[in-house]
mmCIF file of C-alpha atoms in Angstrom:
data_model
loop_
_atom_site.group_PDB
_atom_site.id
_atom_site.type_symbol
_atom_site.label_atom_id
_atom_site.label_comp_id
_atom_site.label_asym_id
_atom_site.label_seq_id
_atom_site.Cartn_x
_atom_site.Cartn_y
_atom_site.Cartn_z
ATOM 1 C CA MET A 193 -12.935 15.137 -9.630
ATOM 2 C CA LEU A 194 -14.352 11.305 -10.642
ATOM 3 C CA ALA A 195 -15.160 8.708 -7.759
ATOM 4 C CA ALA A 196 -16.452 5.014 -7.817
ATOM 5 C CA SER A 197 -17.569 3.050 -5.474
ATOM 6 C CA LEU A 198 -17.098 -0.882 -4.756
ATOM 7 C CA LEU A 199 -20.152 -2.270 -3.950
ATOM 8 C CA VAL A 200 -20.881 -5.800 -3.890
ATOM 9 C CA SER A 201 -24.178 -7.446 -5.520
ATOM 10 C CA ARG A 202 -26.502 -10.001 -4.628
ATOM 11 C CA LYS A 203 -24.822 -12.266 -7.506
ATOM 12 C CA CYS A 204 -22.230 -12.640 -4.931
ATOM 13 C CA LEU A 205 -24.051 -14.622 -2.780
ATOM 14 C CA ASP A 206 -23.619 -17.365 -4.677
ATOM 15 C CA LEU A 207 -19.283 -17.259 -4.690
ATOM 16 C CA PRO A 208 -18.179 -19.878 -3.050
ATOM 17 C CA ALA A 209 -15.808 -19.474 0.182
ATOM 18 C CA CYS A 210 -12.162 -20.347 0.132
ATOM 19 C CA ASN A 211 -11.765 -20.110 4.261
ATOM 20 C CA SER A 212 -13.833 -20.585 7.197
ATOM 21 C CA TRP A 213 -14.663 -17.474 9.200
ATOM 22 C CA ARG A 214 -13.318 -18.535 11.847
ATOM 23 C CA THR A 215 -9.589 -19.807 11.118
ATOM 24 C CA LEU A 216 -10.210 -16.064 8.465
ATOM 25 C CA LEU A 217 -10.911 -14.263 12.035
ATOM 26 C CA ARG A 218 -7.881 -15.715 14.322
ATOM 27 C CA ILE A 219 -5.697 -14.362 10.973
ATOM 28 C CA ALA A 220 -7.361 -10.745 11.285
ATOM 29 C CA ARG A 221 -6.648 -11.112 15.243
ATOM 30 C CA HIS A 222 -3.161 -11.766 14.781
ATOM 31 C CA ARG A 223 -2.586 -9.061 12.122
ATOM 32 C CA SER A 224 -4.276 -6.771 14.935
ATOM 33 C CA THR A 225 -2.085 -7.691 17.296
ATOM 34 C CA LEU A 226 0.649 -6.829 15.150
ATOM 35 C CA ALA A 227 -0.811 -3.499 14.019
ATOM 36 C CA ALA A 228 -0.586 -2.781 17.685
ATOM 37 C CA LEU A 229 2.605 -3.842 18.506
ATOM 38 C CA ARG A 230 4.442 -1.850 16.036
ATOM 39 C CA ILE A 231 1.995 0.807 17.477
ATOM 40 C CA GLN A 232 3.353 0.870 21.406
ATOM 41 C CA SER A 233 6.879 -0.127 20.562
ATOM 42 C CA LYS A 234 9.560 1.943 20.724
ATOM 43 C CA ASP A 235 12.270 -0.882 19.591
ATOM 44 C CA PRO A 236 13.128 -0.867 16.220
ATOM 45 C CA GLN A 237 13.839 -4.303 15.621
ATOM 46 C CA PRO A 238 10.855 -6.062 14.933
ATOM 47 C CA HIS A 239 8.450 -8.386 17.129
ATOM 48 C CA PRO A 240 8.847 -11.871 17.535
ATOM 49 C CA LEU A 241 5.146 -12.266 16.165
ATOM 50 C CA GLN A 242 6.082 -9.616 13.204
ATOM 51 C CA GLN A 243 9.156 -12.816 11.988
ATOM 52 C CA LEU A 244 6.164 -15.297 11.956
ATOM 53 C CA GLN A 245 4.424 -13.547 9.094
ATOM 54 C CA GLN A 246 7.575 -13.705 7.015
ATOM 55 C CA PRO A 247 7.523 -17.089 4.414
ATOM 56 C CA SER A 248 9.689 -18.938 4.263
ATOM 57 C CA ALA A 249 9.754 -20.120 1.077
ATOM 58 C CA ARG A 250 13.043 -18.428 -0.979
ATOM 59 C CA ASN A 251 12.515 -14.978 -2.467
ATOM 60 C CA TYR A 252 12.422 -15.180 -6.486
ATOM 61 C CA GLN A 253 15.480 -12.937 -7.587
ATOM 62 C CA PRO A 254 14.252 -10.174 -10.599
ATOM 63 C CA TYR A 255 17.812 -9.502 -10.847
ATOM 64 C CA LYS A 256 21.430 -10.849 -11.623
ATOM 65 C CA ALA A 257 24.945 -9.042 -11.978
ATOM 66 C CA MET A 258 25.939 -8.889 -15.467
ATOM 67 C CA ASP A 259 29.257 -9.723 -16.403
ATOM 68 C CA SER A 260 31.193 -7.316 -18.059
ATOM 69 C CA PRO A 261 34.887 -5.476 -18.536
ATOM 70 C CA PRO A 262 36.341 -3.579 -16.057
ATOM 71 C CA ASP A 263 36.221 -0.194 -17.489
ATOM 72 C CA VAL A 264 32.290 -0.324 -17.503
ATOM 73 C CA PHE A 265 29.792 0.304 -14.757
ATOM 74 C CA ARG A 266 28.630 -2.475 -12.523
ATOM 75 C CA GLY A 267 24.897 -3.468 -13.062
ATOM 76 C CA LEU A 268 22.455 -5.926 -13.276
ATOM 77 C CA THR A 269 20.417 -7.440 -15.150
ATOM 78 C CA ASP A 270 16.883 -7.956 -15.326
ATOM 79 C CA ARG A 271 14.974 -10.211 -17.809
ATOM 80 C CA PHE A 272 13.839 -7.376 -19.799
ATOM 81 C CA ALA A 273 17.912 -7.046 -21.019
ATOM 82 C CA GLY A 274 17.291 -3.872 -18.759
ATOM 83 C CA VAL A 275 20.745 -2.843 -16.741
ATOM 84 C CA THR A 276 20.468 -1.222 -13.539
ATOM 85 C CA VAL A 277 23.762 1.038 -11.574
ATOM 86 C CA ASP A 278 23.829 1.816 -8.440
ATOM 87 C CA GLY A 279 25.486 4.903 -7.688
ATOM 88 C CA ARG A 280 26.867 3.683 -3.862
ATOM 89 C CA GLU A 281 28.398 0.801 -6.242
ATOM 90 C CA GLU A 282 30.756 3.158 -7.669
ATOM 91 C CA ASN A 283 32.979 5.487 -6.470
ATOM 92 C CA LEU A 284 33.965 8.094 -9.220
ATOM 93 C CA ASP A 285 34.521 11.904 -10.177
ATOM 94 C CA ILE A 286 33.103 13.553 -12.258
ATOM 95 C CA CYS A 287 35.953 13.257 -15.176
ATOM 96 C CA LEU A 288 36.173 9.436 -14.756
ATOM 97 C CA PHE A 289 32.406 9.240 -14.370
ATOM 98 C CA GLN A 290 31.959 10.935 -17.828
ATOM 99 C CA GLU A 291 34.625 8.441 -19.068
ATOM 100 C CA LYS A 292 33.038 5.258 -18.400
ATOM 101 C CA LEU A 293 29.560 6.314 -18.846
ATOM 102 C CA LYS A 294 30.823 6.444 -22.856
ATOM 103 C CA LYS A 295 32.336 3.290 -22.603
ATOM 104 C CA SER A 296 29.091 2.112 -20.824
ATOM 105 C CA LEU A 297 26.775 3.094 -23.124
ATOM 106 C CA GLU A 298 28.959 1.866 -26.060
ATOM 107 C CA PHE A 299 29.444 -1.370 -24.412
ATOM 108 C CA TRP A 300 25.766 -2.215 -23.848
ATOM 109 C CA THR A 301 24.415 -0.526 -26.888
ATOM 110 C CA THR A 302 26.588 -3.230 -28.234
ATOM 111 C CA ASN A 303 25.748 -6.436 -25.647
ATOM 112 C CA LYS A 304 21.318 -5.780 -27.052
ATOM 113 C CA ASN A 305 20.614 -4.267 -23.583
ATOM 114 C CA ARG A 306 17.574 -2.031 -23.402
ATOM 115 C CA ALA A 307 16.582 0.095 -20.956
ATOM 116 C CA ILE A 308 19.218 2.029 -18.921
ATOM 117 C CA TRP A 309 18.581 3.148 -15.096
ATOM 118 C CA PHE A 310 20.596 4.199 -13.144
ATOM 119 C CA ARG A 311 20.445 5.620 -9.228
ATOM 120 C CA VAL A 312 21.999 8.612 -8.266
ATOM 121 C CA TYR A 313 22.061 8.985 -4.435
ATOM 122 C CA LYS A 314 22.483 13.113 -3.059
ATOM 123 C CA GLU A 315 26.495 12.404 -2.731
ATOM 124 C CA GLN A 316 26.490 12.032 -6.691
ATOM 125 C CA ALA A 317 24.374 14.868 -6.936
ATOM 126 C CA ALA A 318 26.840 16.035 -9.844
ATOM 127 C CA TRP A 319 26.329 12.954 -12.131
ATOM 128 C CA VAL A 320 22.671 14.249 -13.001
ATOM 129 C CA PRO A 321 23.618 16.422 -15.596
ATOM 130 C CA VAL A 322 26.276 14.377 -17.191
ATOM 131 C CA LEU A 323 23.484 11.587 -17.525
ATOM 132 C CA ALA A 324 21.132 14.263 -18.848
ATOM 133 C CA GLU A 325 23.670 14.843 -21.575
ATOM 134 C CA ASN A 326 23.618 11.767 -22.636
ATOM 135 C CA GLY A 327 20.473 11.116 -22.532
ATOM 136 C CA PHE A 328 19.300 9.794 -19.837
ATOM 137 C CA ASP A 329 15.656 11.504 -18.359
ATOM 138 C CA PHE A 330 14.195 11.616 -14.894
ATOM 139 C CA HIS A 331 12.160 8.181 -14.014
ATOM 140 C CA HIS A 332 11.422 8.879 -10.335
ATOM 141 C CA ALA A 333 12.639 10.524 -6.936
ATOM 142 C CA ARG A 334 12.650 9.693 -3.726
ATOM 143 C CA THR A 335 14.073 11.723 -0.093
ATOM 144 C CA GLY A 336 18.152 11.386 -1.151
ATOM 145 C CA MET A 337 17.910 9.417 -4.028
ATOM 146 C CA VAL A 338 16.634 9.845 -8.056
ATOM 147 C CA VAL A 339 16.535 7.250 -10.708
ATOM 148 C CA MET A 340 17.334 7.731 -14.503
ATOM 149 C CA TYR A 341 17.195 6.117 -17.127
ATOM 150 C CA ARG A 342 17.728 6.309 -21.425
ATOM 151 C CA TRP A 343 16.305 3.420 -23.978
ATOM 152 C CA LEU A 344 18.902 2.455 -26.134
ATOM 153 C CA PRO A 345 17.130 0.664 -28.773
ATOM 154 C CA GLN A 346 16.618 2.459 -32.438
ATOM 155 C CA HIS A 347 14.423 -0.236 -33.242
ATOM 156 C CA GLU A 348 11.521 -0.227 -30.970
ATOM 157 C CA THR A 349 9.183 2.298 -28.672
ATOM 158 C CA SER A 350 10.246 2.304 -25.432
ATOM 159 C CA ASN A 351 7.106 0.847 -22.931
ATOM 160 C CA LEU A 352 8.819 0.954 -19.397
ATOM 161 C CA PRO A 353 6.426 2.110 -17.435
ATOM 162 C CA THR A 354 5.402 4.724 -15.264
ATOM 163 C CA TYR A 355 6.621 5.258 -11.424
ATOM 164 C CA ALA A 356 3.807 4.359 -8.987
ATOM 165 C CA HIS A 357 1.125 6.895 -9.321
ATOM 166 C CA THR A 358 -1.640 6.197 -6.709
ATOM 167 C CA LEU A 359 -1.911 7.128 -3.927
ATOM 168 C CA MET A 360 -3.407 3.954 -0.889
ATOM 169 C CA GLY A 361 -5.639 5.478 1.553
ATOM 170 C CA VAL A 362 -7.852 3.776 4.243
ATOM 171 C CA GLY A 363 -10.960 4.516 6.547
ATOM 172 C CA GLY A 364 -12.101 2.225 9.607
ATOM 173 C CA LEU A 365 -15.469 2.557 10.274
ATOM 174 C CA VAL A 366 -15.806 0.983 13.924
ATOM 175 C CA ILE A 367 -19.428 0.400 15.246
ATOM 176 C CA ASN A 368 -19.044 -0.436 18.945
ATOM 177 C CA ASP A 369 -21.899 -2.754 20.469
ATOM 178 C CA LYS A 370 -25.090 0.301 20.595
ATOM 179 C CA ASP A 371 -24.930 1.035 16.843
ATOM 180 C CA GLU A 372 -22.246 4.077 17.105
ATOM 181 C CA VAL A 373 -19.983 4.734 14.702
ATOM 182 C CA LEU A 374 -16.717 6.192 15.182
ATOM 183 C CA VAL A 375 -16.231 10.111 13.666
ATOM 184 C CA VAL A 376 -13.879 12.641 13.519
ATOM 185 C CA SER A 377 -13.326 16.528 12.728
ATOM 186 C CA ASP A 378 -9.775 17.327 11.689
ATOM 187 C CA ARG A 379 -8.443 19.990 12.545
ATOM 188 C CA TYR A 380 -7.404 21.339 8.929
ATOM 189 C CA ALA A 381 -10.699 19.282 7.081
ATOM 190 C CA MET A 382 -10.807 20.973 3.852
ATOM 191 C CA ILE A 383 -14.815 21.427 4.709
ATOM 192 C CA PRO A 384 -14.576 22.785 8.159
ATOM 193 C CA ASN A 385 -16.127 21.595 10.936
ATOM 194 C CA SER A 386 -17.297 17.577 8.695
ATOM 195 C CA TRP A 387 -17.498 15.000 10.331
ATOM 196 C CA LYS A 388 -15.350 11.651 8.437
ATOM 197 C CA LEU A 389 -14.107 8.044 9.553
ATOM 198 C CA PRO A 390 -11.135 8.096 10.836
ATOM 199 C CA GLY A 391 -8.339 7.149 8.379
ATOM 200 C CA GLY A 392 -5.038 8.640 6.433
ATOM 201 C CA TYR A 393 -1.941 6.906 4.017
ATOM 202 C CA VAL A 394 -1.389 3.614 4.006
ATOM 203 C CA GLU A 395 2.331 3.441 4.354
ATOM 204 C CA PRO A 396 5.062 1.337 2.420
ATOM 205 C CA ARG A 397 5.313 -2.152 3.125
ATOM 206 C CA GLU A 398 1.828 -1.345 4.899
ATOM 207 C CA ASN A 399 -1.264 -3.692 4.676
ATOM 208 C CA LEU A 400 -4.602 -2.365 3.927
ATOM 209 C CA VAL A 401 -6.164 -3.844 6.682
ATOM 210 C CA ASP A 402 -2.898 -3.234 9.998
ATOM 211 C CA ALA A 403 -3.339 0.426 8.031
ATOM 212 C CA ALA A 404 -6.652 0.874 9.216
ATOM 213 C CA ILE A 405 -5.996 -0.095 12.430
ATOM 214 C CA ARG A 406 -3.302 1.542 13.083
ATOM 215 C CA GLU A 407 -4.776 4.309 11.895
ATOM 216 C CA VAL A 408 -7.962 4.600 13.923
ATOM 217 C CA ALA A 409 -5.067 3.918 17.172
ATOM 218 C CA GLU A 410 -3.163 6.553 16.312
ATOM 219 C CA GLU A 411 -5.823 9.341 15.442
ATOM 220 C CA THR A 412 -8.262 8.042 18.322
ATOM 221 C CA GLY A 413 -6.559 5.556 20.592
ATOM 222 C CA ILE A 414 -8.946 2.997 19.703
ATOM 223 C CA ARG A 415 -7.448 -0.271 19.526
ATOM 224 C CA THR A 416 -9.313 -1.963 17.215
ATOM 225 C CA GLU A 417 -9.667 -5.801 15.125
ATOM 226 C CA PHE A 418 -10.631 -6.570 11.259
ATOM 227 C CA ARG A 419 -13.885 -8.062 10.381
ATOM 228 C CA SER A 420 -15.304 -7.014 6.811
ATOM 229 C CA VAL A 421 -13.547 -4.464 3.475
ATOM 230 C CA VAL A 422 -16.476 -2.487 3.086
ATOM 231 C CA SER A 423 -15.783 -0.367 -0.502
ATOM 232 C CA VAL A 424 -13.030 1.132 -2.065
ATOM 233 C CA ARG A 425 -13.959 4.831 -3.779
ATOM 234 C CA HIS A 426 -10.989 5.399 -6.771
ATOM 235 C CA ALA A 427 -10.174 9.392 -7.541
ATOM 236 C CA HIS A 428 -7.961 11.236 -9.629
ATOM 237 C CA GLY A 429 -6.601 14.621 -9.393
ATOM 238 C CA GLY A 430 -4.871 13.980 -5.932
ATOM 239 C CA ASN A 431 -2.329 15.234 -4.109
ATOM 240 C CA PHE A 432 1.212 15.726 -6.422
ATOM 241 C CA GLY A 433 -1.515 15.479 -9.188
ATOM 242 C CA CYS A 434 -1.359 11.541 -8.399
ATOM 243 C CA SER A 435 -4.678 9.195 -8.644
ATOM 244 C CA ASP A 436 -6.268 8.308 -4.862
ATOM 245 C CA LEU A 437 -7.844 5.272 -3.876
ATOM 246 C CA TYR A 438 -9.400 4.857 -0.891
ATOM 247 C CA THR A 439 -10.723 2.159 1.291
ATOM 248 C CA VAL A 440 -13.107 1.370 3.924
ATOM 249 C CA VAL A 441 -12.365 -0.811 6.185
ATOM 250 C CA ALA A 442 -14.850 -2.618 9.242
ATOM 251 C CA LEU A 443 -13.361 -3.001 12.431
ATOM 252 C CA LYS A 444 -14.381 -4.095 16.312
ATOM 253 C CA PRO A 445 -13.591 -1.658 18.889
ATOM 254 C CA LEU A 446 -11.888 -2.931 21.519
ATOM 255 C CA ASN A 447 -11.890 -0.473 23.796
ATOM 256 C CA LEU A 448 -13.872 2.698 24.023
ATOM 257 C CA ASP A 449 -12.065 5.339 25.810
ATOM 258 C CA PHE A 450 -10.756 8.059 23.646
ATOM 259 C CA THR A 451 -7.888 9.472 23.325
ATOM 260 C CA ARG A 452 -7.517 12.007 20.908
ATOM 261 C CA CYS A 453 -4.001 12.844 18.475
ATOM 262 C CA GLU A 454 -4.134 16.816 18.802
ATOM 263 C CA ARG A 455 -2.321 17.015 16.239
ATOM 264 C CA GLU A 456 -4.284 16.058 13.422
ATOM 265 C CA ILE A 457 -7.769 15.893 15.219
ATOM 266 C CA ALA A 458 -10.093 18.488 16.306
ATOM 267 C CA ARG A 459 -12.892 16.446 17.747
ATOM 268 C CA LEU A 460 -13.912 13.043 17.960
ATOM 269 C CA GLN A 461 -17.001 10.942 19.059
ATOM 270 C CA TRP A 462 -19.480 8.099 19.292
ATOM 271 C CA MET A 463 -22.123 8.895 16.937
ATOM 272 C CA PRO A 464 -25.299 7.327 16.723
ATOM 273 C CA ILE A 465 -25.539 5.124 13.738
ATOM 274 C CA ALA A 466 -29.200 7.068 12.386
ATOM 275 C CA GLU A 467 -27.815 10.495 13.183
ATOM 276 C CA TYR A 468 -24.712 9.812 11.753
ATOM 277 C CA LEU A 469 -26.889 8.894 8.246
ATOM 278 C CA GLN A 470 -28.277 12.562 8.365
ATOM 279 C CA HIS A 471 -26.141 14.580 9.507
ATOM 280 C CA PRO A 472 -25.988 17.697 7.510
ATOM 281 C CA GLN A 473 -21.816 17.923 8.428
ATOM 282 C CA VAL A 474 -21.166 14.051 7.252
ATOM 283 C CA HIS A 475 -20.449 13.464 3.417
ATOM 284 C CA GLU A 476 -22.979 11.788 1.284
ATOM 285 C CA THR A 477 -20.446 9.314 0.661
ATOM 286 C CA ASN A 478 -19.595 8.835 4.399
ATOM 287 C CA ARG A 479 -23.113 7.736 4.947
ATOM 288 C CA GLN A 480 -22.795 4.679 1.841
ATOM 289 C CA PHE A 481 -20.108 3.615 3.614
ATOM 290 C CA VAL A 482 -21.992 2.747 6.445
ATOM 291 C CA SER A 483 -24.783 1.593 4.451
ATOM 292 C CA THR A 484 -23.047 -0.450 2.622
ATOM 293 C CA PHE A 485 -21.561 -2.455 5.550
ATOM 294 C CA LEU A 486 -24.890 -2.540 6.986
ATOM 295 C CA ASP A 487 -26.375 -4.381 4.368
ATOM 296 C CA TYR A 488 -23.716 -6.217 4.137
ATOM 297 C CA GLN A 489 -24.871 -7.217 7.939
ATOM 298 C CA LYS A 490 -28.230 -7.519 6.847
ATOM 299 C CA ARG A 491 -27.367 -10.228 3.919
ATOM 300 C CA GLY A 492 -25.143 -11.607 5.666
ATOM 301 C CA LEU A 493 -21.866 -11.277 3.646
ATOM 302 C CA THR A 494 -18.285 -10.155 4.315
ATOM 303 C CA ILE A 495 -15.429 -9.154 2.076
ATOM 304 C CA THR A 496 -12.493 -10.794 3.942
ATOM 305 C CA CYS A 497 -8.673 -11.301 3.669
ATOM 306 C CA ARG A 498 -6.640 -14.052 3.589
ATOM 307 C CA ASP A 499 -3.077 -14.215 3.706
ATOM 308 C CA GLU A 500 -1.158 -15.954 0.545
ATOM 309 C CA VAL A 501 2.206 -16.503 -0.945
ATOM 310 C CA HIS A 502 3.040 -16.418 -4.358
ATOM 311 C CA GLN A 503 3.821 -19.623 -6.017
ATOM 312 C CA VAL A 504 6.497 -18.626 -8.045
ATOM 313 C CA LEU A 505 7.973 -15.103 -6.565
ATOM 314 C CA LYS A 506 7.431 -16.962 -3.562
ATOM 315 C CA LYS A 507 6.447 -13.387 -1.535
ATOM 316 C CA GLN A 508 3.367 -12.904 0.493
ATOM 317 C CA TYR A 509 0.489 -10.751 -1.399
ATOM 318 C CA ASN A 510 -3.139 -10.325 0.780
ATOM 319 C CA LEU A 511 -6.849 -11.840 -1.338
ATOM 320 C CA TYR A 512 -9.922 -10.020 -0.441
ATOM 321 C CA PHE A 513 -12.699 -12.297 -1.229
ATOM 322 C CA VAL A 514 -16.172 -12.238 -0.678
ATOM 323 C CA GLU A 515 -17.660 -14.321 2.222
ATOM 324 C CA ARG A 516 -20.603 -15.305 3.564
ATOM 325 C CA GLU A 517 -20.362 -15.264 7.359
ATOM 326 C CA ASN A 518 -23.202 -17.700 7.637
ATOM 327 C CA GLN A 519 -21.549 -20.647 5.747
ATOM 328 C CA GLU A 520 -19.847 -21.974 8.870
ATOM 329 C CA LYS A 521 -22.482 -22.204 11.028
ATOM 330 C CA GLY A 522 -24.407 -23.515 7.622
ATOM 331 C CA GLN A 523 -21.773 -26.314 7.315
ATOM 332 C CA LYS A 524 -21.118 -27.885 10.838
ATOM 333 C CA SER A 525 -25.351 -27.862 10.867
ATOM 334 C CA SER A 526 -24.882 -30.076 8.209
#
């Protein structure tokens, strides 16, 4: 397995900061509150604070309805001249489906469409062999739905992207005022009795910082707020044959009493940093995460996070960049 850690070099000291740390800390605390609300609330409706995070700008629409004859599947076209057909928009038995598919393929070919996508749901499972017989292949699947595609052009090679091939994970590096690091021993650890940082997989549409705060709270009962991104480990050959991105996020504890997740965690404790860096049951890479964060503190660095909205797509995203913690102090003194 290949692995690489993203470390900040001393050249980062020369990078200009785009925001004050105090402003970004308020954003981080707001994000921490939202993550805690998601963990504690049993109400499926979004909390009013969560609604504040939604960008007010109009979303860019990547698809538009396609003008097509009544005997052709209704679909949405994209900017690459592709067509997407959603199975829930079509209520056909298998015989009518075969006939309509044939006419649709003829129309799309004449219309010079390129990639044809079918979202087939569990209730339309009988469509799958028919699509396969007509040149469609599997692209990706999730619970209750499979997406099949066919590339129509004969004069150009398909350049369709593969489906998501990388899993996202996070680890929470939590250090208290006594210079102790929060560590856990997984119940089903690959290395029995080993100590590691609490963490887990990022959920769909979840920000990295929110994921780290949530995972720490779920596994240990420790509530936290954002301090800095620390490191990124990139590896291949993970679960389901996917690559793996593991981001370590430094967090500040807001309480010290444990509530262990008995399903996942066998043991947890506050371990002195000096002990952690020498402990035989701590993997070398996990030691490096702590050493890297201590180096950031010594040099006055953070990798911070700022919320932005894309100027064209009008979608919210997170921007991570290096900042000097003492910059704000320097601006005040000047």
